[in-house]
C-alpha cells in the first residue's frame, strides 16, 4: 500500500483553490443555501406576513395543500402551460433554425430580429402584447376582422380558453429564439459530407431531414427540452403580468399561487409549503438534467 | 431561381411577423395620442412625434427608474462576475475536497425557481433592515446571477488549454501570476459575454423587484414602468410604448455592437452545459 | 554526476495508478527519451519532473536538490509542450521574453538574449507576429525559443515534434540533436515514436504499463531488449515473437513451437523450462534457404528492401526483410530458417524477462 503523502506545493495549491472559491461559497450559503433550508423550515409554520409572527404547525400546511383543490388545479394549469408553450417553442424553433440555416437574404439581420424577443424584458413584451391584444384599439383584432377570421373583437386575456392560449402563444414568441440559437449552433456542426453521402444515395430533402438532421439534433434537443421545461415550469413574470392568473384562477400556475399566498393572502408558511411542493415536482426534471449534463462531462 | 425567391420571401414574411410586435411598439410610441384610436389604424404614423418621449422624461419618474436600473445592473454584474471568475478558475483548475459536489450545487441552483427563495429572502432582508434599498436587490439578484455566471464561466474556463497555464508556471509564474498574465486575457471574451448576460438578466428581472422594493425612489425600470400602467387612471399606450422602447435601448446597443459575444454565451452555458 | 533522479516514485490519480515504482537516474548533459505507448506513464513522469503533477510517494531531485516541494518556476527547468502552449495574446517576442520577465531579468538585458535565440532559430523576422499568424513549424521554433532563452539546467520536451509533418519532423530532429550537442544540457524527451528515440537519445527509458521496462542506450535496447515488451516495441518491422516451449536437453536448451525447433542459449542461471517466447528480428529470419517450408503471404516493397510476411505449417506468421532484388509472389512456397544464434528468449507473459545472456546480432 502506497502512502498518499501530499507535497507542500500540492497543499499550497489546494489552499489557494479554496481561497478562490471562498467568496462563492460564502455568497451561496448566505443567499441560496440558507434561504432554501429556511423555506423548508418556514413551510412548517403558520406565519402572518405583515407581522411575521407565526406558530409551529408541523406538516399541517402540507396536509391542507394536498387536500385543497387549488394546489392540484394550479399544478394542472402549470402543466398545460408548460407543455403547450414548450411544444410550440420547440416546433417553431426547429423550423426557424432550419430556415435561418439556409442562405437567405440578409441572414444576420434576420437572425437579430428573431433573437430580439428573447432578450427584451418580459415587462416590455407584456406591455407590447397587451397593446396588441387590446379589445378596442388593438391591431390584432383589427387585422383578424379585416381578414374575415372573426366578426366581433375577441377578448384575448379576459376569458377562457382565450387567456390560456394567449399566454401560451406569447410565451412561445418570447422563448422560441432560445431554441433557434441552440439548434442553429448544432446545425452548423453537422458535416456537409453526411448530406453529400445521402444525396448520392438518392435521399430527398425530407428523407435527409429525418435520416440525418434529426438524429444529429437529438442530443441537443433533449438538453434544450429539459432546460426549457424547467424554465417554463417556473415562469412567473410573463403570466403574472399578462393575466395575473385570471380570469379568476384559470391561468394561475404554481409560482403565481405561491406569490398570491405569500403577499396577497399573507400566509407565509402556507406559501413556503406551496413553493417546496413545487420544487419537489421540478426536482424530477432537475435531476434528469443534471444527470444528463454529468454524463456529458464524464 | 424562382424557388429561391419564393423561399426568401416566405422566410422573411415569418421573420417580419415575429418582429412585428417590436415594430408596432416603436410605431405606437411615435404616434400622437389621437392617431392611436383611428379606425382603420395607420401602419406608419401620419404625424411623427416625440412628445411621449419628452413627457416620459420630464413628467414621470422614468429617469429615476432608469438610473436605479443602471446602478442595480452594473453593481450586480460587477460583483457577480468578479466572484464567479475566481470561483470558476478554482472549480476548473484546482483540486480539493468537495470540488465536484460544489459544481453540482451550482448547476442545481441554476435551475432553482425564484419563488422558493423569495419568501426566506424577503424575511431575511426585512430582518436586516435592507428592504426598499437597491442593495437588497443586488443581494437578491446574486441568487440567480451567480450560479448562472459561474456555470457560463466554468465552461469558458474549461475551454482554455491547460498547457497554457502549465507553460506559464514553468516559465516562472505563480498560480495567480499565470492567472493574471495568461488566463485572464484568454478568458476576456467569456467574461464579456457573461457580463452581458448577467446585465441583461438583472435589467429584466421583475419578481424580486416587485416583492422587495415598493418606493418610487428605489424602483428599477421593470416594476416602475409596470406601475405606470397599473396606477394610471387612463392607460396611455403611446407613453408606455415609449417607455418600452427606452427600456430596451441598452439591449439594442448590446445587440448592435456585441452580438457575437451573446451567441458565444449561448453556446457555452445555454446548451453545452 | 546524476542530474535528474527519480527515487521509487509512484503516482495515483484517485484509484488509477499512472506510474509505479519508478527509479531513474539521468546523468548531467545526457539526452534521455521516455519512450512508450500512450498511457504508459511517460508524460505523467515528465510532468512530475516539471512540477505540474505531484508524486503520490517517492522523491524527485534535480541537481542535488529534492524538488518535490518546489513550484515549477523554481526548478530551473524549461519545457516544450506538445501543443506548443504559446501565449496567443502575446507577440513572438513577448512569448520568448516571458520567462525572463518572470525571473526578473532587467529589460535592458532581455533584448540581446531574445535576439540571440531568435537568430539561432531563425525567428528574427517573425518577432512582432502573433502565434496564430505562424505556421506549425514556426510555432514549434517559438516554443523552443521560449525554452532556450534562459539556459536552464534541464530541458523537458513533451512530444514536441508530433504535430509536424514528416519532412519537417526529420529536419527538426537533426536540429534538436545539434542543439543538444551545442548546449550540453540535460534533456528529457517524451515520445511514442521509436525512430525519434533511437536517433536522438544517449539513453532510452522504455515505459509500459506504468513501469520502467528498460533504461539503456539505443543500440543496447535494440540488441538486448530486457523483456518481451521492449523486444516487440522496438524495431520496425517488429520482432517476431513466437510463443512456445523451452526445455533442457542434455547441456543445451531447445525452443519448440509447432514445426519450429531451435537451439538457444546460453541462458541465465535461473532459467526454467516450460512456456517461453522466442524473439527473432526480421533480419534474422533467413528466407529462401533452410529446412522449413513457408508460404509467402504479403510482400511490401519499401524500395531498398522488401518486407515479406510468410506463414509456416500450423498457421504461424513471421516477418522477414530481404534485398529488393528478390522477386517472390504471394502464395509462392519458399524455404526458410531462423538464425538461432541471433534469437532472443523471453519468459512467458507480456513483460516476460529476457532469458538468454548475450546474443550477437548477426546479419546474413
mmCIF file of C-alpha atoms in Angstrom, chain A residues 13-14 16-18 20-21 23-25 27-28 30-36 38-39 42 47 49 52 92 96 98-100 102-124 126-132 134-139 142-143 173 176-178 181-182 220 223-224 227 230-231 234 236-237 240-241 255 258-259 262-263 268 271-272 275-276 278-279 282-283 286 289-290 293-294 296-297, chain B residues 4-5 7-12 14-22 24-25 28 36-37 39-41 43 83-84 86-91 94-97 102 104-124 126 139 142-143 146-148 150-151 154 169 175-176 197 200 203-207 210-211 221-223 225-226 229 237 240-241 244 247-248 251-252 255 259 262-263 266 269-273:
data_model
loop_
_atom_site.group_PDB
_atom_site.id
_atom_site.type_symbol
_atom_site.label_atom_id
_atom_site.label_comp_id
_atom_site.label_asym_id
_atom_site.label_seq_id
_atom_site.Cartn_x
_atom_site.Cartn_y
_atom_site.Cartn_z
ATOM 1 C CA UNK A 13 -2.365 24.892 -4.358
ATOM 2 C CA UNK A 14 -5.342 23.287 -2.634
ATOM 3 C CA UNK A 16 -5.215 28.693 -2.861
ATOM 4 C CA UNK A 17 -8.046 26.963 -4.701
ATOM 5 C CA UNK A 18 -10.206 27.047 -1.592
ATOM 6 C CA UNK A 20 -10.560 31.491 -4.569
ATOM 7 C CA UNK A 21 -13.818 29.626 -4.156
ATOM 8 C CA UNK A 23 -16.382 34.153 -1.812
ATOM 9 C CA UNK A 24 -18.595 31.986 -3.983
ATOM 10 C CA UNK A 25 -19.253 29.551 -1.168
ATOM 11 C CA UNK A 27 -22.456 34.045 -1.031
ATOM 12 C CA UNK A 28 -24.002 30.717 -1.916
ATOM 13 C CA UNK A 30 -25.958 33.260 2.563
ATOM 14 C CA UNK A 31 -28.330 33.824 -0.322
ATOM 15 C CA UNK A 32 -29.135 30.354 -1.616
ATOM 16 C CA UNK A 33 -28.488 27.511 0.792
ATOM 17 C CA UNK A 34 -29.725 29.316 3.884
ATOM 18 C CA UNK A 35 -32.937 30.568 2.216
ATOM 19 C CA UNK A 36 -33.519 27.160 0.693
ATOM 20 C CA UNK A 38 -35.376 28.078 5.768
ATOM 21 C CA UNK A 39 -38.027 27.797 3.047
ATOM 22 C CA UNK A 42 -40.924 28.011 7.209
ATOM 23 C CA UNK A 47 -46.984 32.893 9.575
ATOM 24 C CA UNK A 49 -46.979 38.194 6.591
ATOM 25 C CA UNK A 52 -44.163 37.959 10.577
ATOM 26 C CA UNK A 92 -41.283 26.740 -34.219
ATOM 27 C CA UNK A 96 -36.945 28.728 -37.822
ATOM 28 C CA UNK A 98 -33.720 25.283 -40.451
ATOM 29 C CA UNK A 99 -34.835 28.372 -42.372
ATOM 30 C CA UNK A 100 -32.067 30.532 -40.950
ATOM 31 C CA UNK A 102 -30.287 28.302 -45.373
ATOM 32 C CA UNK A 103 -28.595 31.097 -47.180
ATOM 33 C CA UNK A 104 -31.429 33.631 -47.065
ATOM 34 C CA UNK A 105 -31.048 37.339 -47.844
ATOM 35 C CA UNK A 106 -29.635 39.431 -45.002
ATOM 36 C CA UNK A 107 -29.286 36.395 -42.834
ATOM 37 C CA UNK A 108 -27.616 38.106 -39.881
ATOM 38 C CA UNK A 109 -30.279 40.798 -39.790
ATOM 39 C CA UNK A 110 -32.974 38.137 -39.822
ATOM 40 C CA UNK A 111 -31.188 36.355 -37.016
ATOM 41 C CA UNK A 112 -31.022 39.503 -34.888
ATOM 42 C CA UNK A 113 -34.714 40.183 -35.420
ATOM 43 C CA UNK A 114 -35.591 36.636 -34.405
ATOM 44 C CA UNK A 115 -33.353 36.805 -31.356
ATOM 45 C CA UNK A 116 -34.717 40.050 -30.035
ATOM 46 C CA UNK A 117 -37.870 38.811 -28.272
ATOM 47 C CA UNK A 118 -35.693 36.586 -26.097
ATOM 48 C CA UNK A 119 -33.569 39.422 -24.804
ATOM 49 C CA UNK A 120 -36.139 42.131 -24.164
ATOM 50 C CA UNK A 121 -37.597 42.396 -20.712
ATOM 51 C CA UNK A 122 -40.727 40.398 -20.027
ATOM 52 C CA UNK A 123 -42.253 43.679 -18.914
ATOM 53 C CA UNK A 124 -41.710 45.144 -22.371
ATOM 54 C CA UNK A 126 -46.126 42.043 -21.933
ATOM 55 C CA UNK A 127 -46.817 45.740 -22.469
ATOM 56 C CA UNK A 128 -46.499 45.348 -26.208
ATOM 57 C CA UNK A 129 -48.713 42.290 -26.337
ATOM 58 C CA UNK A 130 -51.330 43.799 -24.095
ATOM 59 C CA UNK A 131 -51.466 46.682 -26.525
ATOM 60 C CA UNK A 132 -51.711 44.294 -29.475
ATOM 61 C CA UNK A 134 -56.358 45.492 -26.666
ATOM 62 C CA UNK A 135 -60.038 44.745 -27.283
ATOM 63 C CA UNK A 136 -60.983 48.160 -28.675
ATOM 64 C CA UNK A 137 -57.933 49.515 -30.432
ATOM 65 C CA UNK A 138 -55.625 46.503 -30.644
ATOM 66 C CA UNK A 139 -54.169 45.835 -34.064
ATOM 67 C CA UNK A 142 -58.448 44.757 -36.352
ATOM 68 C CA UNK A 143 -56.330 42.527 -38.594
ATOM 69 C CA UNK A 173 -42.963 34.017 -29.051
ATOM 70 C CA UNK A 176 -38.530 30.188 -29.049
ATOM 71 C CA UNK A 177 -35.390 32.161 -30.053
ATOM 72 C CA UNK A 178 -33.511 30.188 -27.416
ATOM 73 C CA UNK A 181 -29.952 29.669 -31.498
ATOM 74 C CA UNK A 182 -29.208 26.359 -29.823
ATOM 75 C CA UNK A 220 -29.046 18.908 -28.199
ATOM 76 C CA UNK A 223 -30.978 19.117 -23.360
ATOM 77 C CA UNK A 224 -32.993 22.045 -24.711
ATOM 78 C CA UNK A 227 -33.822 23.085 -19.750
ATOM 79 C CA UNK A 230 -37.647 23.616 -16.143
ATOM 80 C CA UNK A 231 -37.590 27.297 -17.021
ATOM 81 C CA UNK A 234 -41.138 28.135 -13.046
ATOM 82 C CA UNK A 236 -43.684 33.863 -13.160
ATOM 83 C CA UNK A 237 -43.310 37.294 -14.796
ATOM 84 C CA UNK A 240 -48.413 37.284 -13.776
ATOM 85 C CA UNK A 241 -48.129 40.384 -15.916
ATOM 86 C CA UNK A 255 -45.382 30.255 -8.926
ATOM 87 C CA UNK A 258 -47.012 30.955 -4.128
ATOM 88 C CA UNK A 259 -46.909 34.692 -4.690
ATOM 89 C CA UNK A 262 -47.472 34.935 0.492
ATOM 90 C CA UNK A 263 -48.155 38.519 -0.461
ATOM 91 C CA UNK A 268 -46.094 32.958 4.501
ATOM 92 C CA UNK A 271 -46.783 29.859 0.615
ATOM 93 C CA UNK A 272 -43.497 28.248 1.593
ATOM 94 C CA UNK A 275 -43.057 26.555 -3.030
ATOM 95 C CA UNK A 276 -41.458 23.442 -1.547
ATOM 96 C CA UNK A 278 -43.497 22.900 -6.450
ATOM 97 C CA UNK A 279 -39.784 22.331 -6.106
ATOM 98 C CA UNK A 282 -39.483 20.119 -10.509
ATOM 99 C CA UNK A 283 -36.832 18.028 -8.813
ATOM 100 C CA UNK A 286 -33.750 18.922 -12.448
ATOM 101 C CA UNK A 289 -30.993 17.409 -16.465
ATOM 102 C CA UNK A 290 -28.118 17.347 -14.005
ATOM 103 C CA UNK A 293 -25.035 17.120 -18.046
ATOM 104 C CA UNK A 294 -22.897 14.995 -15.758
ATOM 105 C CA UNK A 296 -21.569 14.649 -20.959
ATOM 106 C CA UNK A 297 -18.859 15.955 -18.681
ATOM 107 C CA UNK B 4 -35.171 30.622 -54.152
ATOM 108 C CA UNK B 5 -37.009 33.926 -54.324
ATOM 109 C CA UNK B 7 -38.305 30.725 -50.175
ATOM 110 C CA UNK B 8 -36.676 34.023 -49.275
ATOM 111 C CA UNK B 9 -39.985 35.848 -49.344
ATOM 112 C CA UNK B 10 -41.590 33.229 -47.160
ATOM 113 C CA UNK B 11 -38.681 33.245 -44.722
ATOM 114 C CA UNK B 12 -38.753 36.997 -44.428
ATOM 115 C CA UNK B 14 -42.086 34.808 -40.945
ATOM 116 C CA UNK B 15 -39.191 36.878 -39.621
ATOM 117 C CA UNK B 16 -41.189 40.076 -40.007
ATOM 118 C CA UNK B 17 -44.223 38.507 -38.357
ATOM 119 C CA UNK B 18 -42.061 37.589 -35.365
ATOM 120 C CA UNK B 19 -40.612 41.073 -35.267
ATOM 121 C CA UNK B 20 -43.949 42.804 -35.813
ATOM 122 C CA UNK B 21 -44.775 43.413 -32.120
ATOM 123 C CA UNK B 22 -41.475 45.243 -31.758
ATOM 124 C CA UNK B 24 -45.559 48.104 -33.559
ATOM 125 C CA UNK B 25 -44.051 49.184 -30.251
ATOM 126 C CA UNK B 28 -47.044 53.407 -31.468
ATOM 127 C CA UNK B 36 -53.926 55.623 -31.820
ATOM 128 C CA UNK B 37 -57.676 55.343 -31.877
ATOM 129 C CA UNK B 39 -60.005 53.075 -37.466
ATOM 130 C CA UNK B 40 -58.534 51.528 -39.517
ATOM 131 C CA UNK B 41 -55.206 52.003 -37.717
ATOM 132 C CA UNK B 43 -49.409 51.359 -40.124
ATOM 133 C CA UNK B 83 -16.757 36.427 -7.676
ATOM 134 C CA UNK B 84 -17.631 33.969 -10.428
ATOM 135 C CA UNK B 86 -12.305 33.489 -9.318
ATOM 136 C CA UNK B 87 -14.754 30.703 -8.472
ATOM 137 C CA UNK B 88 -14.697 29.266 -11.979
ATOM 138 C CA UNK B 89 -10.893 29.297 -12.003
ATOM 139 C CA UNK B 90 -10.922 27.418 -8.734
ATOM 140 C CA UNK B 91 -13.528 24.859 -9.791
ATOM 141 C CA UNK B 94 -7.719 23.302 -8.677
ATOM 142 C CA UNK B 95 -8.101 20.048 -6.814
ATOM 143 C CA UNK B 96 -9.535 19.942 -3.326
ATOM 144 C CA UNK B 97 -12.147 18.128 -1.352
ATOM 145 C CA UNK B 102 -19.868 22.172 -5.482
ATOM 146 C CA UNK B 104 -23.334 20.107 -8.926
ATOM 147 C CA UNK B 105 -24.685 22.552 -6.378
ATOM 148 C CA UNK B 106 -24.049 25.363 -8.844
ATOM 149 C CA UNK B 107 -25.975 23.550 -11.563
ATOM 150 C CA UNK B 108 -28.794 22.775 -9.140
ATOM 151 C CA UNK B 109 -29.192 26.384 -8.047
ATOM 152 C CA UNK B 110 -29.002 27.471 -11.678
ATOM 153 C CA UNK B 111 -32.305 25.632 -12.159
ATOM 154 C CA UNK B 112 -33.901 26.618 -8.853
ATOM 155 C CA UNK B 113 -37.146 28.631 -9.078
ATOM 156 C CA UNK B 114 -37.013 32.128 -7.584
ATOM 157 C CA UNK B 115 -40.330 31.723 -5.787
ATOM 158 C CA UNK B 116 -38.783 29.141 -3.476
ATOM 159 C CA UNK B 117 -36.094 31.549 -2.319
ATOM 160 C CA UNK B 118 -38.132 34.702 -2.316
ATOM 161 C CA UNK B 119 -40.019 34.157 0.930
ATOM 162 C CA UNK B 120 -36.973 33.481 3.130
ATOM 163 C CA UNK B 121 -35.016 36.172 1.298
ATOM 164 C CA UNK B 122 -37.793 38.643 1.949
ATOM 165 C CA UNK B 123 -37.797 37.766 5.639
ATOM 166 C CA UNK B 124 -34.002 37.910 5.779
ATOM 167 C CA UNK B 126 -36.543 42.776 6.157
ATOM 168 C CA UNK B 139 -28.262 40.607 -2.883
ATOM 169 C CA UNK B 142 -26.986 37.205 -6.929
ATOM 170 C CA UNK B 143 -29.236 34.211 -6.206
ATOM 171 C CA UNK B 146 -24.115 33.941 -9.565
ATOM 172 C CA UNK B 147 -24.980 30.337 -10.448
ATOM 173 C CA UNK B 148 -25.607 31.465 -13.992
ATOM 174 C CA UNK B 150 -20.387 30.524 -12.639
ATOM 175 C CA UNK B 151 -21.858 27.991 -14.987
ATOM 176 C CA UNK B 154 -16.809 27.406 -15.893
ATOM 177 C CA UNK B 169 4.189 28.034 -14.335
ATOM 178 C CA UNK B 175 -0.588 30.355 -9.943
ATOM 179 C CA UNK B 176 -2.074 33.818 -9.540
ATOM 180 C CA UNK B 197 -25.868 38.089 -19.930
ATOM 181 C CA UNK B 200 -29.474 41.628 -19.227
ATOM 182 C CA UNK B 203 -32.005 44.593 -16.195
ATOM 183 C CA UNK B 204 -35.050 42.451 -16.966
ATOM 184 C CA UNK B 205 -35.740 40.982 -13.515
ATOM 185 C CA UNK B 206 -39.226 41.597 -12.189
ATOM 186 C CA UNK B 207 -40.297 39.335 -9.307
ATOM 187 C CA UNK B 210 -41.838 43.594 -7.088
ATOM 188 C CA UNK B 211 -41.549 41.992 -3.679
ATOM 189 C CA UNK B 221 -37.480 50.067 -14.559
ATOM 190 C CA UNK B 222 -39.389 46.806 -14.681
ATOM 191 C CA UNK B 223 -41.650 47.440 -11.710
ATOM 192 C CA UNK B 225 -42.915 51.074 -15.776
ATOM 193 C CA UNK B 226 -45.424 48.403 -14.836
ATOM 194 C CA UNK B 229 -49.650 51.043 -16.295
ATOM 195 C CA UNK B 237 -50.344 53.351 -24.605
ATOM 196 C CA UNK B 240 -45.984 53.039 -22.273
ATOM 197 C CA UNK B 241 -44.614 52.107 -25.676
ATOM 198 C CA UNK B 244 -40.735 50.156 -23.511
ATOM 199 C CA UNK B 247 -36.125 50.429 -21.587
ATOM 200 C CA UNK B 248 -34.846 48.333 -24.471
ATOM 201 C CA UNK B 251 -30.255 45.915 -25.088
ATOM 202 C CA UNK B 252 -30.361 47.344 -28.589
ATOM 203 C CA UNK B 255 -27.218 43.803 -29.737
ATOM 204 C CA UNK B 259 -23.923 40.276 -30.687
ATOM 205 C CA UNK B 262 -24.124 36.927 -26.903
ATOM 206 C CA UNK B 263 -24.120 33.999 -29.298
ATOM 207 C CA UNK B 266 -25.421 30.840 -25.690
ATOM 208 C CA UNK B 269 -23.843 27.946 -20.999
ATOM 209 C CA UNK B 270 -27.233 27.555 -22.537
ATOM 210 C CA UNK B 271 -26.914 24.217 -24.169
ATOM 211 C CA UNK B 272 -23.449 22.862 -23.998
ATOM 212 C CA UNK B 273 -23.930 22.646 -20.230
#
